[in-house]
Coordinates of C-alpha atoms and ligand atoms in Angstrom, one line a residue:
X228 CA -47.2 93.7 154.9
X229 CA -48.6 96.2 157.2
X230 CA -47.1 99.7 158.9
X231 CA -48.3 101.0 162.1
X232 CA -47.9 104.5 162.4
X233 CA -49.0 106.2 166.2
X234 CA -49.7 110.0 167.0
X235 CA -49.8 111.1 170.3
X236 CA -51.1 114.7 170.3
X237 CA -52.5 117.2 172.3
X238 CA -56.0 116.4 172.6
X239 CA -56.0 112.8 171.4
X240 CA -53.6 109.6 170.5
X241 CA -54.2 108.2 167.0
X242 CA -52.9 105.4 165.0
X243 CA -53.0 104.5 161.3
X244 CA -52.1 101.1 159.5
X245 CA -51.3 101.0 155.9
X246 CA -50.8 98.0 153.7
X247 CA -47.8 98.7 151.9
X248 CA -48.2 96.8 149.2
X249 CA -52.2 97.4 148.3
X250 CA -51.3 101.0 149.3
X251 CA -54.5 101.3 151.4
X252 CA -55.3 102.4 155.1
X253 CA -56.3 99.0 156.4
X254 CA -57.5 100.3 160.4
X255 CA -57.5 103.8 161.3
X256 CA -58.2 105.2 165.5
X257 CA -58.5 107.9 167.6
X258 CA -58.6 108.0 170.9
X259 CA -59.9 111.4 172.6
X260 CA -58.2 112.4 175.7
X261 CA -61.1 114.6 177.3
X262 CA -64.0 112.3 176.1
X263 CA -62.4 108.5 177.0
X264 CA -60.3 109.3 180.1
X265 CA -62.3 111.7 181.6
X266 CA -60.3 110.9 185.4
X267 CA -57.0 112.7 184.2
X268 CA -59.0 115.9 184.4
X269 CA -57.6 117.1 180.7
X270 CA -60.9 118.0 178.4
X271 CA -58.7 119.1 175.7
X272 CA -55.7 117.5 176.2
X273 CA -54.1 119.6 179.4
X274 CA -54.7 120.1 182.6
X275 CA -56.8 123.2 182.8
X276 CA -56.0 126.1 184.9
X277 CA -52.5 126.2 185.3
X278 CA -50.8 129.4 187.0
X279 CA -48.3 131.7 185.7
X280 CA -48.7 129.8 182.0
X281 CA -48.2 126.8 182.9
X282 CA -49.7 123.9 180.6
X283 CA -49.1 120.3 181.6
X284 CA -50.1 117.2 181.3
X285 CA -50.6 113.4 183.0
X286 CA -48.1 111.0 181.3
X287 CA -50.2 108.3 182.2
X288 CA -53.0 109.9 180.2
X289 CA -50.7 108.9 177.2
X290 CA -49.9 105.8 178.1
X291 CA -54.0 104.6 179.2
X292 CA -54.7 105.9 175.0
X293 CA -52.2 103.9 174.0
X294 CA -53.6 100.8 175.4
X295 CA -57.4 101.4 174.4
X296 CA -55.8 102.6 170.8
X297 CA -54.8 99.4 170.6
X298 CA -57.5 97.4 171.8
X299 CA -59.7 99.2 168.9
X300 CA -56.8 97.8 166.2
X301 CA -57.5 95.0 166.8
X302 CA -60.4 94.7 166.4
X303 CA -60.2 96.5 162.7
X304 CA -57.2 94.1 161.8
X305 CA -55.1 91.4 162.5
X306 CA -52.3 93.0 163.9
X307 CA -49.7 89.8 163.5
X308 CA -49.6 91.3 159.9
X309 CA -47.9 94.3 161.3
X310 CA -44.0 94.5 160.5
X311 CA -42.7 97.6 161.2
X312 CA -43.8 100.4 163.7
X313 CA -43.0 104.1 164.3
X314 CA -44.7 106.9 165.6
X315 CA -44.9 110.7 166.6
X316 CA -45.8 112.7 169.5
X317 CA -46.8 116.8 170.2
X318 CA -43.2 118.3 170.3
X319 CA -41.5 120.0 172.9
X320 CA -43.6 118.2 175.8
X321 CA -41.1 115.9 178.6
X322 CA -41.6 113.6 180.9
X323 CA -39.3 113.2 184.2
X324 CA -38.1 109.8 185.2
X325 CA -36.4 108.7 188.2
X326 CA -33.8 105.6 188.4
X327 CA -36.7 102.8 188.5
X328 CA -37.7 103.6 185.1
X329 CA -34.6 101.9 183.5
X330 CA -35.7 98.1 184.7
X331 CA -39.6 99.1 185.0
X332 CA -39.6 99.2 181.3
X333 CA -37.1 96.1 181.1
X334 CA -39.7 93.9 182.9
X335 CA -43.2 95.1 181.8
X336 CA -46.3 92.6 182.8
X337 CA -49.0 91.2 181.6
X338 CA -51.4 91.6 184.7
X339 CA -51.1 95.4 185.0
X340 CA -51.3 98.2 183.1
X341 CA -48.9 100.5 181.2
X342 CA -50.0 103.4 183.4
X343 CA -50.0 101.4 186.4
X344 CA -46.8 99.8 186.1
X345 CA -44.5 103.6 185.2
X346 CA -46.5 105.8 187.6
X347 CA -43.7 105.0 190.4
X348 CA -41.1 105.8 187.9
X349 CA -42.3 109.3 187.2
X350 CA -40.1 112.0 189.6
X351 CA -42.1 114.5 188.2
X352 CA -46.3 114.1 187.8
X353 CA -47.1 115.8 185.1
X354 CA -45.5 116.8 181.8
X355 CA -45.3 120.4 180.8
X356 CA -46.0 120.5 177.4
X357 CA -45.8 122.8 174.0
X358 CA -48.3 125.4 175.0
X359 CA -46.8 125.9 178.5
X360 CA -45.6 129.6 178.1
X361 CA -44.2 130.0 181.9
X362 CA -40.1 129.8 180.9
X363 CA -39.6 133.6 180.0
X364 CA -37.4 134.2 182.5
X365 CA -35.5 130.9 182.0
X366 CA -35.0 131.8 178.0
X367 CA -33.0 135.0 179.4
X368 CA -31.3 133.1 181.3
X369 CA -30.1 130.6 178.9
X370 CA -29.7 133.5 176.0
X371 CA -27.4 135.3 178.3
X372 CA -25.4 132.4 179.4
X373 CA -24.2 131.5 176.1
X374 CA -23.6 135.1 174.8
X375 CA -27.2 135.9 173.1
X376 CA -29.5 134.8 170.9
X377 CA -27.8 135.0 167.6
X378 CA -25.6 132.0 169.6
X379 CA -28.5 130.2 170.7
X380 CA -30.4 130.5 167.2
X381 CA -26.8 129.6 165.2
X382 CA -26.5 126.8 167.6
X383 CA -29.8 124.7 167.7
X384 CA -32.1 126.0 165.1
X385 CA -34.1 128.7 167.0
X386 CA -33.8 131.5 169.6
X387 CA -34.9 130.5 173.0
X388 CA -38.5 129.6 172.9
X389 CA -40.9 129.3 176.0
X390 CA -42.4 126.0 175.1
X391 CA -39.0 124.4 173.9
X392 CA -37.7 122.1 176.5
X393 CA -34.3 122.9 177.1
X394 CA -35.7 126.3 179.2
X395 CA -38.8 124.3 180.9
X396 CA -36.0 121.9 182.4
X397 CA -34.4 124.4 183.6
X398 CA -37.8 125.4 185.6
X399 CA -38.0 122.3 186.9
X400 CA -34.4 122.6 188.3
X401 CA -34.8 126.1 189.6
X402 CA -38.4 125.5 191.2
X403 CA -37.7 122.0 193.0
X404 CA -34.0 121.3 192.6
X405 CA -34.5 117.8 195.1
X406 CA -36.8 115.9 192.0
X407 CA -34.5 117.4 189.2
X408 CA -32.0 115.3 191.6
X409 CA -34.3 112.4 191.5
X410 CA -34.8 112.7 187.3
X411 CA -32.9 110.1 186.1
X412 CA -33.9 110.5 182.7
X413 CA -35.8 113.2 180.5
X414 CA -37.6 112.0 177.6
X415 CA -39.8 113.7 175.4
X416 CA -43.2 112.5 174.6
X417 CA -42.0 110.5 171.3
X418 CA -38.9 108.9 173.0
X419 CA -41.0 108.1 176.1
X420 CA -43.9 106.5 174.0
X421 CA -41.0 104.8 171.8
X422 CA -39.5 103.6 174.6
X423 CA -42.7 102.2 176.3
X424 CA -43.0 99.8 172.7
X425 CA -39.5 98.7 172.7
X426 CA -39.5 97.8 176.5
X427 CA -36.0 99.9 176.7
X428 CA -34.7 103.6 176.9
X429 CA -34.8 104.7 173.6
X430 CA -33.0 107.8 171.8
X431 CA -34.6 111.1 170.8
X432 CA -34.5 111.9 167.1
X433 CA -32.9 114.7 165.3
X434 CA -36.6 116.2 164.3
X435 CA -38.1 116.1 167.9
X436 CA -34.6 116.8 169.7
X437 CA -34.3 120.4 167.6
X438 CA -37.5 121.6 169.5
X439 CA -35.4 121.5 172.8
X440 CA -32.7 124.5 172.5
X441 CA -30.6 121.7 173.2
X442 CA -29.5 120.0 170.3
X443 CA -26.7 121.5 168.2
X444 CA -27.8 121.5 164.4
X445 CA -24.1 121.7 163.0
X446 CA -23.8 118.0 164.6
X447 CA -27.0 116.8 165.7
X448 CA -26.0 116.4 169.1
X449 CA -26.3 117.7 172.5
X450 CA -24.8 121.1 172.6
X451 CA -21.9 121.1 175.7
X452 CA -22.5 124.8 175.9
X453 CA -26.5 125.0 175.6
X454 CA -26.6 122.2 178.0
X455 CA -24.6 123.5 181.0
X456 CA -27.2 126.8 180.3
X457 CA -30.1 124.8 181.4
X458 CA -29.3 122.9 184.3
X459 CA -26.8 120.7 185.9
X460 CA -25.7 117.5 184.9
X461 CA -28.5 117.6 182.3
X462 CA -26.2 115.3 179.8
X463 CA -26.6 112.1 182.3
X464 CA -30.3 112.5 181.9
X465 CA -30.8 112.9 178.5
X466 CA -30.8 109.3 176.3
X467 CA -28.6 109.7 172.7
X468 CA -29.5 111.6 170.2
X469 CA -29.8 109.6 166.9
X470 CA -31.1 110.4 163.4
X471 CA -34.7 109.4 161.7
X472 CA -33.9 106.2 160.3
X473 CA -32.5 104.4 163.7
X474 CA -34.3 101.6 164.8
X475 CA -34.9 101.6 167.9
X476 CA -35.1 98.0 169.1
X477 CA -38.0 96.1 168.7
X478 CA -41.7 95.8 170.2
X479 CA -41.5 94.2 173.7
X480 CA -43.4 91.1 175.4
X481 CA -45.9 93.3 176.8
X482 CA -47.5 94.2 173.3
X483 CA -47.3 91.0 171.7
X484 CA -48.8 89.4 174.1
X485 CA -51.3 92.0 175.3
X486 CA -52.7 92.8 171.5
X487 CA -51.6 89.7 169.7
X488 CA -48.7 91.9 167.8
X489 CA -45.4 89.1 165.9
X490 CA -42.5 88.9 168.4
X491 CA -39.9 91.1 167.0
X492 CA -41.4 93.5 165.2
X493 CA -38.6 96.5 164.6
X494 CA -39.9 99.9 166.1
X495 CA -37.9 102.9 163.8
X496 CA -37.0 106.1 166.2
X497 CA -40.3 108.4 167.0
X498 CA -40.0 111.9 166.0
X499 CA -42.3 115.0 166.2
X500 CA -45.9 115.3 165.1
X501 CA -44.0 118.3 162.6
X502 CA -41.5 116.3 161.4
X503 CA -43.7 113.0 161.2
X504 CA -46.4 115.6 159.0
X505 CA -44.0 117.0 156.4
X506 CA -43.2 112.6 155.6
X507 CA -47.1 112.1 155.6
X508 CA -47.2 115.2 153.2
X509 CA -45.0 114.0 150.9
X510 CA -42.8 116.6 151.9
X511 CA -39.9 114.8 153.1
X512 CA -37.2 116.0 150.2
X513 CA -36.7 119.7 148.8
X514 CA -38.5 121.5 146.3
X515 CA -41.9 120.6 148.2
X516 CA -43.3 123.0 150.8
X517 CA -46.2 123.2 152.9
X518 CA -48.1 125.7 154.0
X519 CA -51.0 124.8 156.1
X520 CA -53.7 127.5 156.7
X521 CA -54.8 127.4 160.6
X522 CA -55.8 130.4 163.3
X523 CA -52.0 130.6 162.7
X524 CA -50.8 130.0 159.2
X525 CA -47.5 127.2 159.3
X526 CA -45.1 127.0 156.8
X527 CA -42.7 124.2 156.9
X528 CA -40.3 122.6 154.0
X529 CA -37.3 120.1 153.9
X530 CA -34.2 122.1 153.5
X531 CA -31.6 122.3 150.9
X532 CA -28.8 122.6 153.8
X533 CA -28.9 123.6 157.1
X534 CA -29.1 127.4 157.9
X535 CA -30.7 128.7 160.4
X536 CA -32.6 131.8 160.6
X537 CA -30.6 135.3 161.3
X538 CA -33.4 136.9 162.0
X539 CA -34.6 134.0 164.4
X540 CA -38.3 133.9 163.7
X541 CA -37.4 130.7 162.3
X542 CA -37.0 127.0 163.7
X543 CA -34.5 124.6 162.0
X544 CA -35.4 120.6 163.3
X545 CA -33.5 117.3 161.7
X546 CA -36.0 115.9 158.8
X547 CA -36.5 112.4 160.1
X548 CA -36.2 111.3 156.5
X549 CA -32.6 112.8 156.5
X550 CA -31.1 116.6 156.0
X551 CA -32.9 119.0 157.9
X552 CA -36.6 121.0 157.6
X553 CA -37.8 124.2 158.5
X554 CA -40.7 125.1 160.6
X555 CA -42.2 128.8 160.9
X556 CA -45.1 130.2 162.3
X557 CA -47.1 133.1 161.5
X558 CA -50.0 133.8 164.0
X559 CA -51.7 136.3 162.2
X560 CA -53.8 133.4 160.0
X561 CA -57.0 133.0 159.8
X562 CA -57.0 134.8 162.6
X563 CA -56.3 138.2 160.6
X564 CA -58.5 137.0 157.7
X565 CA -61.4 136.6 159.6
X566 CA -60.9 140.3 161.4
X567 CA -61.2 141.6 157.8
X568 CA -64.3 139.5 157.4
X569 CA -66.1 140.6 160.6
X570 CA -64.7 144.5 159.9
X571 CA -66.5 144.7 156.9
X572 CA -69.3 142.0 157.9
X573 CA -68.7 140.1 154.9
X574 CA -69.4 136.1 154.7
X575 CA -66.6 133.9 153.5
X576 CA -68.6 133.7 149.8
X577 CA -68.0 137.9 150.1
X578 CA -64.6 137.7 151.2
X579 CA -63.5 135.7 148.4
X580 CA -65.5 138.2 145.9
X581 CA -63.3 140.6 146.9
X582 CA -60.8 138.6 145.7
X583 CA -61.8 138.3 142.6
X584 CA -62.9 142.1 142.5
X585 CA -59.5 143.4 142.9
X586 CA -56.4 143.3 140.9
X587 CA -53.1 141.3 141.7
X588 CA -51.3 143.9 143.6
X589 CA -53.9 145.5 144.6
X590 CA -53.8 149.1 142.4
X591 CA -50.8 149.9 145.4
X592 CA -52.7 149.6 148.9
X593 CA -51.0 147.5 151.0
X594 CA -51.6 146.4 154.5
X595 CA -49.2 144.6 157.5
X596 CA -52.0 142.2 158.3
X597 CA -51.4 142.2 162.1
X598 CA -53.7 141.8 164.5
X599 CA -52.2 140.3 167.0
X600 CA -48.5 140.3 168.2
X601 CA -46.8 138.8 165.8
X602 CA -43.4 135.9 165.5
X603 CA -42.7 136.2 162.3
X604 CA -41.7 139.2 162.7
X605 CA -41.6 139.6 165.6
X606 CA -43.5 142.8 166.2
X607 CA -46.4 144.1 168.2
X608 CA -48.6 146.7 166.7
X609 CA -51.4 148.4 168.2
X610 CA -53.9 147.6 164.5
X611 CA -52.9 146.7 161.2
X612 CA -50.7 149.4 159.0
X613 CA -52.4 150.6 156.2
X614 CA -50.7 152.5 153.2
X615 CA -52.4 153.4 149.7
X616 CA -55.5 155.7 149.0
X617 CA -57.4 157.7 151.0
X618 CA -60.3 155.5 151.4
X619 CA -58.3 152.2 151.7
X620 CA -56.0 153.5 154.6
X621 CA -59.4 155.0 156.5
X622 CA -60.7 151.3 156.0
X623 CA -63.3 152.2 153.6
X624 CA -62.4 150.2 150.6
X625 CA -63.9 146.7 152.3
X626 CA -62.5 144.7 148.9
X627 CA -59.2 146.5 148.7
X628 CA -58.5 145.7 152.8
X629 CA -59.5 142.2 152.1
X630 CA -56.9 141.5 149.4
X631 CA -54.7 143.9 151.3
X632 CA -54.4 141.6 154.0
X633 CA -54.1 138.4 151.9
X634 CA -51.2 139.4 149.5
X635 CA -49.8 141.0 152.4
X636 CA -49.7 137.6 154.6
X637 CA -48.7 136.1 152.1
X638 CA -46.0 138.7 150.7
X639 CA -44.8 138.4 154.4
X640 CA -44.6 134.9 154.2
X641 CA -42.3 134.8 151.4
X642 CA -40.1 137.3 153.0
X643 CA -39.7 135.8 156.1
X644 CA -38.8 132.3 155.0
X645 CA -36.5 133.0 152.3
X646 CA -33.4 132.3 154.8
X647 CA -34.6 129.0 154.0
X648 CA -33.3 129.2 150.5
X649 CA -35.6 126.9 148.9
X650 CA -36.7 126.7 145.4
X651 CA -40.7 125.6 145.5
X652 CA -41.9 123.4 142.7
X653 CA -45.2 122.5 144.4
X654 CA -46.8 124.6 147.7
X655 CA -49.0 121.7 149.0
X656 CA -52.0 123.2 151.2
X657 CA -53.7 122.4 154.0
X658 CA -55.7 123.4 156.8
X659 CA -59.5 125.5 156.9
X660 CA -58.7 128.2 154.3
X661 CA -56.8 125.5 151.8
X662 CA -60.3 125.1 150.3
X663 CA -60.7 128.6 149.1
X664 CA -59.1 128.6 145.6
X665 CA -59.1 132.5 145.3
X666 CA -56.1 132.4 148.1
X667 CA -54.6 129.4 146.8
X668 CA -54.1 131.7 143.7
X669 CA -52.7 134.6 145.3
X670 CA -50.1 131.9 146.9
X671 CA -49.1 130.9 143.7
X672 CA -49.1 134.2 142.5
X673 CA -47.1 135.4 145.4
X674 CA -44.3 132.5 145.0
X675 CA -44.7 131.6 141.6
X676 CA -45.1 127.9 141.9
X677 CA -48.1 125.6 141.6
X678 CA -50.1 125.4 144.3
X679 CA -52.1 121.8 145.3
X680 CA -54.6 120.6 147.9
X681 CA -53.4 117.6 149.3
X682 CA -56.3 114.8 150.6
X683 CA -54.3 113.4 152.9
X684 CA -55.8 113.5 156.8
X685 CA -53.7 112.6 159.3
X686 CA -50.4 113.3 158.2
X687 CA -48.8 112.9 161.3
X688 CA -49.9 109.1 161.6
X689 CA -49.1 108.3 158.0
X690 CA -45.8 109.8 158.1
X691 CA -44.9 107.3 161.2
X692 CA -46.3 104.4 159.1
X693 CA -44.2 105.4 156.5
X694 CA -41.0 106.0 158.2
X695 CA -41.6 102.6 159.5
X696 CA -42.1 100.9 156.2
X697 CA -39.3 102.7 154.4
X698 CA -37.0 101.7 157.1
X699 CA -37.9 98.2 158.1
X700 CA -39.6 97.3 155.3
X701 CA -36.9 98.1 152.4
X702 CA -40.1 100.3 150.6
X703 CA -39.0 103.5 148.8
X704 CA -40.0 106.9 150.9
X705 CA -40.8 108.0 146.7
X706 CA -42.8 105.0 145.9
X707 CA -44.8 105.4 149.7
X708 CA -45.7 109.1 148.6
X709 CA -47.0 108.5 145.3
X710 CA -49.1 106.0 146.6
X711 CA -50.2 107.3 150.1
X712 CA -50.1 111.2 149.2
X713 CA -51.5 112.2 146.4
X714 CA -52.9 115.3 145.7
X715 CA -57.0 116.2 145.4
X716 CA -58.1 115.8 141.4
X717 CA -58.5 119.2 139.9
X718 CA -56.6 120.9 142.9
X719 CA -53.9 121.9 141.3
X720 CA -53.2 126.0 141.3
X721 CA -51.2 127.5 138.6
X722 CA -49.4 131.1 138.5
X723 CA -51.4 133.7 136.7
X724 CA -50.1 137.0 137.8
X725 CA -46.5 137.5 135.8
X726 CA -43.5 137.5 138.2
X727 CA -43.0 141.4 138.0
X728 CA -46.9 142.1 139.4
X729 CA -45.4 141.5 142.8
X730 CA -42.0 142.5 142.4
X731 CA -43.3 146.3 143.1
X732 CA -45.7 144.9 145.8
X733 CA -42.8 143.0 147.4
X734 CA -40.8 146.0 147.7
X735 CA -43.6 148.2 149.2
X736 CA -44.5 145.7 151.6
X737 CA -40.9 145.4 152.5
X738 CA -41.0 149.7 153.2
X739 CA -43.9 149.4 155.0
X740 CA -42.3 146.9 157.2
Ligands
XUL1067 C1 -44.3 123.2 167.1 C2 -45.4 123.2 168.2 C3 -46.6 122.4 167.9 C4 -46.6 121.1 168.6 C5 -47.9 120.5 168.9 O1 -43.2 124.0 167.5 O2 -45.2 123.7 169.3 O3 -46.9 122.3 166.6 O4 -45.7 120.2 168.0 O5 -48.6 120.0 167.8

């Protein structure tokens, strides 16, 4: 029996399809948006040169991958072998529908496209999506409408965030108040894509539906109060909101006969590409976190309970697997890293001899790794703050400043997610820098748990496929990660450094802060 799992991202759509019982891949696809559809004017994804922040995209971009995705699976596989589908899209990103939409997706045709056949239904042409930054003025606005953001944070996971949806819909509203009257629905990119499969107006899940300010995480619905913030009658345009393991409904006439899909075949709830990763990761219950090691560094974990963050660097979204999981960025990553590098003009082979040229803790020099403003915390420093000896703090102790700035992303990153109140058996790492065993120790180290390197590449397809096999498929989520997830032989990171060798460190850092 196969799973299809389907990623729609920034820059590309992508599916995977995994044989649940051989546990192999069996067709894997990528569709780039720049390089195949070169007419929606998006090289990476977006449309470029937006004003005022603005990032957005053509819908119908998604919907045109979609189609050549699927003409390449078929030709891998026979897709008739495929009984259970799910899928995941770039959170935060919506797409505005007017009153047409709800039988245009009833009644889709053979003899037009998928593109063709929604464009009239879109009162909106293009879909802002998660790197649009252009809603300052509308978090304010929202913050101060429902008393601040403690409130908003308490209420749906995370303060008021520019890219989160909740405050781009209320741009829309304020900027051209006649199509918000014409938006019939608002769907974000996973429900919208889900919805396209199942020929119907599907829900938003409790992992994608977190990223909108909307969503209250106390009972996983839409918040009255947060709601009425936004914009007017926003509840009538939003579908439901329903957990993870709903099925949706199941794939429509349109695909079946288009691809050569079964007739029926149930379609499980899409969720976000973060959610969809920490399944693919083998994340999905507590105890496992991951910590992927980009230009920003992410850290995201299923959570014991929900909390969210009081100091609200933090962003709480359902776990589409059940419970809830945490999401945190930190944007000083390999960013910060590789200003040490350059500083010193040290290769990555030097960098990493430094690490292994300096103590754990670092004989007391410590540095707040920041080079540029900062979320977690949320601070903006003009350089990185130095404090130890002489040389180190004038930046002439090249091996001390690298290690500095390692233990202290790292010490940082421990402090700013314990709200999360996990205990970490296993840090899974991914990303550039997840390679480099001399910072995979200092992790362990730093949060005394093993450290491994998973193999797995696109998580955020796998963890669709799986969702969809563990749902329609009756296959245990456990049994799916030990087969599809496994971590790279000889990976594995152990603790060296006692517990009390950063206990002083974690203090200092903590002053320093
Ligand atoms: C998460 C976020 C991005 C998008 C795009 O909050 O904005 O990770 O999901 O991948």
């Amino acid at each position: 029996m196969y799973a299809l799992g389907l990623d729609s991202s920034t820059q590309s759509c992508s599916a995977l399809i995994i044989d649940v019982d051989s546990g192999s891949i069996v067709a894997e696809a990528s569709v780039n948006f720049g390089e195949q559809l070169p007419q929606y004017n998006a090289p990476s994804g977006f449309i470029p040169g937006g004003e005022n922040g603005e990032v957005h995209s053509d819908p119908r971009m998604w919907l045109d991958a979609l189609e050549i995705l699927l003409n390449e699976l078929q030709g891998q596989c026979d897709l008739s072998k495929v009984r259970a589908i799910s899928g995941a899209g770039q959170q935060h990103g919506s797409v505005y529908l007017n009153d047409q939409w709800f039988t245009a997706i009833d009644t889709l045709a053979e003899n037009q496209t998928l593109a063709e056949q929604l464009a009239p239904t879109l009162s909106r042409t293009t879909s802002p999506i998660w790197m649009d930054s252009s809603t300052g003025e509308e978090c304010h606005e929202m913050t101060a409408a429902v008393g601040g953001e403690d409130i908003v944070c308490a209420k749906s996971g995370s303060i008021a965030i520019e890219r989160f949806t909740g405050p781009q819909i209320r741009r829309f509203y304020k900027n051209d108040p006649a199509a918000y009257e014409q938006t019939a629905r608002i769907h974000l990119v996973s429900s919208f894509l889900c919805s396209v499969l199942i020929g119907a107006d599907a829900p938003i899940d409790t992992g994608d539906g977190a990223g909108m300010n909307l969503v209250n995480i106390d009972t996983w619905d839409w918040d009255s109060e947060l709601l009425e913030a936004a914009a007017p009658d926003l509840l009538d345009k939003l579908p439901a909101v329903k957990p993870g393991s709903t099925i949706a409904g199941s794939l429509c006439d349109y695909f079946t006969q288009q691809y050569g899909f079964a007739a029926d075949v149930p379609v499980t709830i899409f969720t976000g590409d973060n959610p969809s990763s920490l399944v693919g990761m083998g994340a999905s219950r507590p105890g496992k976190l991951v910590v992927s090691l980009g230009t920003s560094d992410t850290f995201f974990a299923a959570m014991p309970s929900v909390v969210a963050d009081p100091a609200g660097c933090g962003h709480v979204f359902g776990n589409p697997s059940g419970g809830s999981m945490s999401l945190q960025c930190f944007v000083n990553g390999s960013l910060a890293r590789e200003a040490v590098k350059d500083k010193f003009d040290y290769d990555w082979d030097q960098f990493t001899q430094a690490l292994a040229n300096t103590p754990s803790g670092n004989d007391g020099n410590y540095m707040l790794p920041f080079f540029r403003p900062e979320t977690s915390p949320r601070v903006d420093l003009p350089a990185p703050i130095l404090k130890g000896s002489a040389a180190f703090e004038n930046w002439a102790d090249a091996d001390g400043a690298v290690r500095a700035c390692v233990e202290g992303q790292f010490l940082n990153m421990k402090q700013r997610t314990d709200w999360m109140q996990l205990q970490p058996e296993v840090i899974y790492l991914t990303g550039g820098a997840s390679k480099n065993d001399a910072i995979a120790q200092v992790i362990a180290d730093i949060f005394q748990a093993k450290v491994q390197r998973l193999l797995v590449s696109g998580s955020v397809g796998l963890g669709a496929a799986m969702r969809a096999a563990s749902n329609s498929l009756g296959c245990d989520l456990g049994t799916l990660e030990h087969r599809f997830c496994q971590p790279e032989v000889g990976s594995t990171i152990t603790p060296q450094a006692g517990s009390s060798v950063y206990q002083a460190a974690a203090q200092a850092f903590a002053a320093l802060l």
